[in-house]
Amino acid sequence: MTTYPTRYRIKFCDIAVGQRFFDPVSAEYFVKQSDTLAAMVTGPGDGTVPDEFEADDIVGMDH
């Protein structure tokens, strides 16, 4: 049986730089790079192309 991590909702601004999070819009994981940028690290992303996020965007953190 496969177990999945518990995911909780959090605002983008409350994530520390360097933390990995799940973006429900793209259904991919990102790593926060700054107060407004993060890079996709799953799917088509290789962690090198930044994407903009708003401070109050709701994202997911695996627990």
Short mmCIF file of C-alpha atoms in Angstrom, two decimals, residues 3-27:
data_model
loop_
_atom_site.label_atom_id
_atom_site.label_comp_id
_atom_site.label_asym_id
_atom_site.label_seq_id
_atom_site.Cartn_x
_atom_site.Cartn_y
_atom_site.Cartn_z
CA THR A 3 1.20 6.20 1.59
CA TYR A 4 1.11 9.84 0.63
CA PRO A 5 2.35 12.77 2.69
CA THR A 6 -0.20 14.97 4.39
CA ARG A 7 -0.35 18.30 2.57
CA TYR A 8 -1.43 21.47 4.29
CA ARG A 9 -2.24 24.87 2.83
CA ILE A 10 0.08 27.80 3.41
CA LYS A 11 0.63 31.24 1.88
CA PHE A 12 3.64 31.65 -0.39
CA CYS A 13 4.96 34.47 1.83
CA ASP A 14 5.12 32.08 4.82
CA ILE A 15 7.51 29.67 3.09
CA ALA A 16 11.25 30.06 3.69
CA VAL A 17 13.63 30.56 0.78
CA GLY A 18 14.96 27.15 -0.24
CA GLN A 19 11.84 25.25 0.85
CA ARG A 20 10.05 22.93 -1.55
CA PHE A 21 6.29 23.34 -1.97
CA PHE A 22 3.44 22.13 -4.17
CA ASP A 23 1.65 24.53 -6.52
CA PRO A 24 -1.98 23.38 -6.99
CA VAL A 25 -2.39 25.46 -10.15
CA SER A 26 0.36 23.69 -12.10
CA ALA A 27 0.21 20.48 -10.00
#
